[in-house]
CSV table of C-alpha atoms in Angstrom, one decimal:
chain,number,residue,atom,x,y,z
T,1,UNK,CA,0.6,0.3,-0.3
T,2,UNK,CA,1.9,3.6,-0.6
T,3,UNK,CA,1.5,5.8,2.2
T,4,UNK,CA,3.1,9.4,0.5
T,5,UNK,CA,4.4,11.4,3.2
T,6,UNK,CA,2.0,14.4,4.7
T,7,UNK,CA,4.3,17.1,2.2
T,8,UNK,CA,3.3,14.9,-1.0
T,9,UNK,CA,2.8,17.7,-3.6
T,10,UNK,CA,0.8,17.3,-7.0
T,11,UNK,CA,3.3,19.1,-10.0
T,12,UNK,CA,-0.3,21.2,-11.4
T,13,UNK,CA,-1.3,23.8,-9.7
T,14,UNK,CA,-0.2,26.7,-6.7
T,15,UNK,CA,0.2,24.6,-3.2
T,16,UNK,CA,-3.9,26.1,-1.6
T,17,UNK,CA,-5.2,28.1,-4.5
T,18,UNK,CA,-7.9,25.9,-6.3
T,19,UNK,CA,-7.4,24.6,-10.2
T,20,UNK,CA,-8.7,27.4,-13.1
T,21,UNK,CA,-9.3,26.4,-16.3
T,22,UNK,CA,-5.2,26.5,-17.3
T,23,UNK,CA,-4.1,24.1,-14.8
T,24,UNK,CA,-7.5,21.8,-15.5
T,25,UNK,CA,-6.0,22.4,-19.9
T,26,UNK,CA,-2.6,21.0,-17.9
T,27,UNK,CA,-4.1,18.0,-16.1
T,28,UNK,CA,-6.0,17.3,-19.6
T,29,UNK,CA,-3.0,17.5,-22.2
T,30,UNK,CA,-1.5,14.8,-20.3
T,31,UNK,CA,-3.9,12.2,-19.7
T,32,UNK,CA,-3.1,9.1,-22.2
T,33,UNK,CA,-5.3,6.2,-23.8
T,34,UNK,CA,-4.1,3.3,-22.3
T,35,UNK,CA,-6.4,0.6,-22.5
T,36,UNK,CA,-9.5,0.5,-25.4
T,37,UNK,CA,-13.3,1.1,-24.0
T,38,UNK,CA,-14.4,-0.5,-27.4
T,39,UNK,CA,-12.8,-4.4,-27.4
T,40,UNK,CA,-12.3,-4.0,-23.6
T,41,UNK,CA,-16.0,-3.2,-23.4
T,42,UNK,CA,-18.0,-2.7,-25.8
T,43,UNK,CA,-17.0,-5.9,-27.5
T,44,UNK,CA,-18.1,-8.4,-24.5
T,45,UNK,CA,-21.3,-6.7,-24.8
T,46,UNK,CA,-22.4,-7.6,-28.0
T,47,UNK,CA,-20.4,-10.8,-28.0
T,48,UNK,CA,-21.5,-12.1,-24.9
T,49,UNK,CA,-25.0,-10.6,-23.8
T,50,UNK,CA,-27.5,-13.6,-22.5
T,51,UNK,CA,-30.8,-14.7,-24.1
T,52,UNK,CA,-32.9,-13.4,-21.1
T,53,UNK,CA,-31.3,-10.1,-21.7
T,54,UNK,CA,-30.7,-6.4,-24.0
T,55,UNK,CA,-28.3,-4.7,-24.6
T,56,UNK,CA,-29.1,-0.6,-24.9
T,57,UNK,CA,-27.6,2.7,-25.2
T,58,UNK,CA,-28.6,5.0,-23.1
T,59,UNK,CA,-26.5,8.2,-24.7
T,60,UNK,CA,-23.5,10.0,-26.0
T,61,UNK,CA,-21.1,11.5,-24.2
T,62,UNK,CA,-19.7,14.4,-26.2
T,63,UNK,CA,-16.2,15.2,-25.7
T,64,UNK,CA,-15.4,16.8,-29.5
T,65,UNK,CA,-15.1,20.5,-27.2
T,66,UNK,CA,-12.0,18.6,-26.2
T,67,UNK,CA,-10.3,17.1,-29.6
T,68,UNK,CA,-11.9,13.9,-27.6
T,69,UNK,CA,-14.4,10.9,-29.7
T,70,UNK,CA,-17.9,10.5,-28.8
T,71,UNK,CA,-18.3,7.6,-26.2
T,72,UNK,CA,-21.4,5.8,-26.2
T,73,UNK,CA,-23.0,4.7,-23.1
T,74,UNK,CA,-24.8,0.7,-22.9
T,75,UNK,CA,-27.1,-0.7,-20.2
T,76,UNK,CA,-28.2,-4.4,-20.2
T,77,UNK,CA,-31.9,-4.5,-18.9
T,78,UNK,CA,-33.8,-7.9,-19.1
T,79,UNK,CA,-35.3,-8.6,-22.0
T,80,UNK,CA,-38.8,-9.6,-21.1
T,81,UNK,CA,-39.6,-6.5,-18.4
T,82,UNK,CA,-41.8,-8.0,-15.8
T,83,UNK,CA,-44.4,-4.7,-14.8
T,84,UNK,CA,-44.5,-4.8,-11.1
T,85,UNK,CA,-41.2,-7.2,-10.3
T,86,UNK,CA,-38.8,-5.3,-8.2
T,87,UNK,CA,-35.7,-4.0,-9.9
T,88,UNK,CA,-32.1,-4.9,-9.0
T,89,UNK,CA,-29.1,-2.3,-10.5
T,90,UNK,CA,-25.7,-2.8,-11.6
T,91,UNK,CA,-23.4,-0.2,-11.7
T,92,UNK,CA,-19.6,0.4,-12.9
T,93,UNK,CA,-17.1,2.2,-14.1
T,94,UNK,CA,-18.2,5.7,-12.1
T,95,UNK,CA,-14.4,6.4,-12.3
T,96,UNK,CA,-12.9,4.8,-14.9
T,97,UNK,CA,-10.2,3.6,-13.6
T,98,UNK,CA,-11.8,1.3,-10.8
T,99,UNK,CA,-11.3,-1.6,-13.7
T,100,UNK,CA,-12.8,-4.8,-11.3
T,101,UNK,CA,-15.7,-2.8,-11.1
T,102,UNK,CA,-16.6,-2.6,-14.6
T,103,UNK,CA,-15.2,-6.4,-15.5
T,104,UNK,CA,-16.7,-7.2,-12.7
T,105,UNK,CA,-20.3,-5.9,-13.7
T,106,UNK,CA,-19.4,-7.8,-17.2
T,107,UNK,CA,-18.6,-11.2,-15.7
T,108,UNK,CA,-22.3,-10.7,-14.1
T,109,UNK,CA,-23.8,-10.2,-17.1
T,110,UNK,CA,-22.3,-13.2,-19.1
T,111,UNK,CA,-22.3,-15.0,-16.1
T,112,UNK,CA,-24.9,-14.4,-13.4
T,113,UNK,CA,-27.6,-12.9,-15.4
T,114,UNK,CA,-29.4,-15.1,-16.7
T,115,UNK,CA,-29.8,-16.7,-13.5
T,116,UNK,CA,-31.3,-14.8,-11.9
T,117,UNK,CA,-33.6,-12.5,-14.5
T,118,UNK,CA,-36.3,-14.9,-14.2
T,119,UNK,CA,-36.8,-13.8,-10.2
T,120,UNK,CA,-37.0,-9.6,-10.6
T,121,UNK,CA,-35.9,-7.2,-13.4
T,122,UNK,CA,-32.6,-6.6,-14.0
T,123,UNK,CA,-31.1,-3.1,-14.8
T,124,UNK,CA,-26.7,-3.0,-15.7
T,125,UNK,CA,-24.4,-0.6,-16.6
T,126,UNK,CA,-21.0,-1.4,-17.0
T,127,UNK,CA,-19.8,1.6,-17.2
T,128,UNK,CA,-20.2,4.6,-17.0
T,129,UNK,CA,-17.1,6.8,-17.3
T,130,UNK,CA,-15.8,5.2,-20.4
T,131,UNK,CA,-13.3,8.2,-21.3
T,132,UNK,CA,-12.4,7.2,-17.1
T,133,UNK,CA,-11.8,4.3,-18.4
T,134,UNK,CA,-9.5,4.2,-21.6
T,135,UNK,CA,-7.0,7.0,-19.8
T,136,UNK,CA,-7.6,5.2,-15.9
T,137,UNK,CA,-8.9,8.2,-14.8
T,138,UNK,CA,-11.2,9.2,-11.6
T,139,UNK,CA,-12.2,12.2,-12.8
T,140,UNK,CA,-13.9,12.7,-16.3
T,141,UNK,CA,-11.8,15.7,-19.0
T,142,UNK,CA,-13.9,18.4,-17.1
T,143,UNK,CA,-11.6,17.3,-14.3
T,144,UNK,CA,-15.2,15.9,-12.5
T,145,UNK,CA,-15.0,13.4,-10.4
T,146,UNK,CA,-18.5,11.7,-11.8
T,147,UNK,CA,-19.1,9.8,-8.2
T,148,UNK,CA,-19.6,13.3,-6.5
T,149,UNK,CA,-22.0,14.6,-9.3
T,150,UNK,CA,-25.0,12.2,-8.7
T,151,UNK,CA,-27.5,15.4,-8.2
T,152,UNK,CA,-29.7,17.8,-9.2
T,153,UNK,CA,-26.5,20.4,-10.3
T,154,UNK,CA,-24.5,17.9,-11.8
T,155,UNK,CA,-21.3,18.5,-13.1
T,156,UNK,CA,-21.2,15.8,-14.9
T,157,UNK,CA,-22.7,14.1,-18.4
T,158,UNK,CA,-21.7,10.5,-16.9
T,159,UNK,CA,-24.1,11.0,-13.9
T,160,UNK,CA,-26.2,12.8,-15.7
T,161,UNK,CA,-27.1,10.3,-18.2
T,162,UNK,CA,-27.0,7.7,-15.9
T,163,UNK,CA,-29.3,9.9,-13.3
T,164,UNK,CA,-31.8,10.3,-17.2
T,165,UNK,CA,-31.9,6.6,-17.2
T,166,UNK,CA,-32.4,4.7,-14.7
T,167,UNK,CA,-35.5,7.8,-14.0
T,168,UNK,CA,-36.9,5.6,-16.4
T,169,UNK,CA,-37.1,2.5,-14.1
T,170,UNK,CA,-36.4,4.4,-10.2
T,171,UNK,CA,-40.0,3.7,-8.9
T,172,UNK,CA,-39.2,0.2,-8.7
T,173,UNK,CA,-36.2,-0.1,-8.0
T,174,UNK,CA,-35.3,-2.6,-4.8
T,175,UNK,CA,-31.6,-3.4,-4.5
T,176,UNK,CA,-29.1,-1.1,-6.2
T,177,UNK,CA,-24.7,-2.3,-6.2
T,178,UNK,CA,-22.5,-0.1,-7.1
T,179,UNK,CA,-19.1,-1.9,-8.0
T,180,UNK,CA,-15.8,0.0,-6.9
T,181,UNK,CA,-12.0,-0.3,-6.1
T,182,UNK,CA,-9.7,1.3,-3.8
T,183,UNK,CA,-6.4,0.8,-5.4
T,184,UNK,CA,-3.0,2.2,-5.3
T,185,UNK,CA,-3.0,5.2,-7.9
T,186,UNK,CA,-5.4,6.7,-5.0
T,187,UNK,CA,-2.1,7.5,-3.5
T,188,UNK,CA,0.6,7.9,-5.5
T,189,UNK,CA,-2.5,10.0,-8.1
T,190,UNK,CA,-5.9,10.8,-7.1
T,191,UNK,CA,-6.3,11.8,-3.1
T,192,UNK,CA,-2.6,14.3,-4.2
T,193,UNK,CA,-4.4,15.4,-7.1
T,194,UNK,CA,-7.4,16.2,-5.9
T,195,UNK,CA,-6.2,18.0,-2.9
T,196,UNK,CA,-4.0,20.5,-5.4
T,197,UNK,CA,-7.3,21.5,-7.7
T,198,UNK,CA,-10.2,22.2,-4.8
T,199,UNK,CA,-6.6,24.1,-3.0
T,200,UNK,CA,-6.9,21.5,0.2
T,201,UNK,CA,-4.4,19.5,2.7
T,202,UNK,CA,-5.1,15.5,2.2
T,203,UNK,CA,-4.6,13.7,5.6
T,204,UNK,CA,-6.5,10.9,4.7
T,205,UNK,CA,-4.0,8.3,3.3
T,206,UNK,CA,-5.8,4.6,3.8
T,207,UNK,CA,-6.3,2.3,1.5
T,208,UNK,CA,-7.9,-0.6,3.0
T,209,UNK,CA,-5.8,-4.3,2.6
T,210,UNK,CA,-9.4,-6.0,1.2
T,211,UNK,CA,-13.2,-6.1,0.6
T,212,UNK,CA,-14.6,-3.9,1.9
T,213,UNK,CA,-18.7,-2.8,2.2
T,214,UNK,CA,-19.7,1.0,1.5
T,215,UNK,CA,-23.2,1.6,2.8
T,216,UNK,CA,-25.7,5.1,2.8
T,217,UNK,CA,-26.1,6.4,6.9
T,218,UNK,CA,-29.1,7.5,5.9
T,219,UNK,CA,-30.6,3.3,5.1
T,220,UNK,CA,-28.3,1.4,6.5
T,221,UNK,CA,-29.8,-2.2,6.3
T,222,UNK,CA,-27.5,-3.3,8.5
T,223,UNK,CA,-28.2,-7.3,7.9
T,224,UNK,CA,-28.4,-6.6,3.9
T,225,UNK,CA,-24.3,-5.4,4.3
T,226,UNK,CA,-23.3,-8.8,7.1
T,227,UNK,CA,-24.6,-11.2,4.0
T,228,UNK,CA,-22.4,-10.0,1.7
T,229,UNK,CA,-20.1,-9.6,4.4
T,230,UNK,CA,-20.6,-13.1,5.2
T,231,UNK,CA,-20.9,-14.5,1.8
T,232,UNK,CA,-17.2,-12.6,0.6
T,233,UNK,CA,-15.3,-14.0,2.8
T,234,UNK,CA,-15.8,-17.0,1.5
T,235,UNK,CA,-13.7,-16.2,-1.1
T,236,UNK,CA,-11.3,-14.0,0.1
T,237,UNK,CA,-10.6,-11.5,3.1
T,238,UNK,CA,-12.5,-8.8,4.4
T,239,UNK,CA,-10.4,-5.5,5.7
T,240,UNK,CA,-9.1,-4.9,8.2
T,241,UNK,CA,-10.0,-1.1,10.4
T,242,UNK,CA,-6.7,0.7,10.5
T,243,UNK,CA,-4.9,1.5,13.6
T,244,UNK,CA,-8.0,4.0,14.4
T,245,UNK,CA,-10.8,2.1,14.3
T,246,UNK,CA,-12.0,3.5,10.3
T,247,UNK,CA,-11.4,2.5,6.4
T,248,UNK,CA,-10.3,5.4,4.2
T,249,UNK,CA,-11.2,7.2,7.6
T,250,UNK,CA,-14.6,6.9,8.4
T,251,UNK,CA,-15.2,5.1,11.7
T,252,UNK,CA,-16.8,1.3,11.3
T,253,UNK,CA,-20.7,0.6,11.1
T,254,UNK,CA,-19.5,-3.9,11.6
T,255,UNK,CA,-16.8,-5.8,10.6
T,256,UNK,CA,-16.1,-4.8,6.7
T,257,UNK,CA,-18.9,-1.6,6.6
T,258,UNK,CA,-18.6,1.7,7.1
T,259,UNK,CA,-21.4,5.0,5.8
T,260,UNK,CA,-21.5,8.0,3.7
T,261,UNK,CA,-24.0,9.8,3.7
T,262,UNK,CA,-24.6,8.9,-0.7
T,263,UNK,CA,-27.3,11.8,-1.9
T,264,UNK,CA,-25.8,14.3,0.3
T,265,UNK,CA,-22.5,13.4,-1.2
T,266,UNK,CA,-23.8,12.7,-4.4
T,267,UNK,CA,-23.3,9.5,-5.0
T,268,UNK,CA,-24.3,7.0,-7.4
T,269,UNK,CA,-25.4,4.5,-4.4
T,270,UNK,CA,-27.6,7.9,-3.8
T,271,UNK,CA,-29.4,8.6,-7.1
T,272,UNK,CA,-32.1,5.7,-6.3
T,273,UNK,CA,-34.9,5.2,-3.3
T,274,UNK,CA,-33.8,2.0,-3.7
T,275,UNK,CA,-34.2,0.3,0.7
T,276,UNK,CA,-31.1,-2.1,-0.3
T,277,UNK,CA,-27.7,-0.3,-0.8
T,278,UNK,CA,-24.0,-0.4,-0.9
T,279,UNK,CA,-20.9,0.1,-2.8
T,280,UNK,CA,-18.7,-3.0,-3.2
T,281,UNK,CA,-14.5,-2.3,-2.8
T,282,UNK,CA,-11.8,-4.3,-3.0
T,283,UNK,CA,-8.3,-3.6,-2.8
T,284,UNK,CA,-6.3,-5.5,-5.9
T,285,UNK,CA,-3.0,-4.7,-5.4
T,286,UNK,CA,-3.1,-6.9,-2.1
T,287,UNK,CA,0.1,-9.6,-1.6
T,288,UNK,CA,-2.3,-11.9,-0.7
């Protein structure tokens, strides 16, 4: 786990001063395509779509104003949609750099979708932030974090398009699982970059080693979270709290679980009124 020293200074901007447009443009100019959304996400969606599912285009991200391509956005939903059935929503790639969220959603579509499609309506958005996926970034090209943008005043097209699409089904959502990961690059790049962008100082360098959950402060549903932790324990280790009894700077609600006020923070997990909500986190750099 990478732990920068407290005086780690990001290379863009002036310490203590939020970025302006010049700094954001400098940051954008340094980003490079490192993998293919088309090859790793779109093509597998078409190749491995179950018979019980349909592929839906729910919008296009248009960043041509900054010389970037169009990105068509896709969702997978139950082909035989049953009115009155509860809806299970799965989202991945809100933070595009978090590979396992995207690939986990694709794996679920390929291997597990059909197991549940006759019991509930399923809706999966596997890669909400394709530019972030291609450039391995937490932010979008405007240096905006999509996972702080799920609200009425959203500055993220990624979040706005996802919300608009999900809103068509939102009255039916019973379960929402948002797939994420916490990587060493959080400390080597993204936390320092955020502090520089905002003109602040980062104090939390904790990267939990293992799987953990972030539930909603307003509807924690402790039994639901516990059931997931117990199931995951059968296949991998659960992250232990740090010396302060915290994960990512938050006190444990129970083993492997912390609470966040998701709607207040503009998190993806707060965009519906689903009763059962959780964000999964895993540490892909673990030596265990």
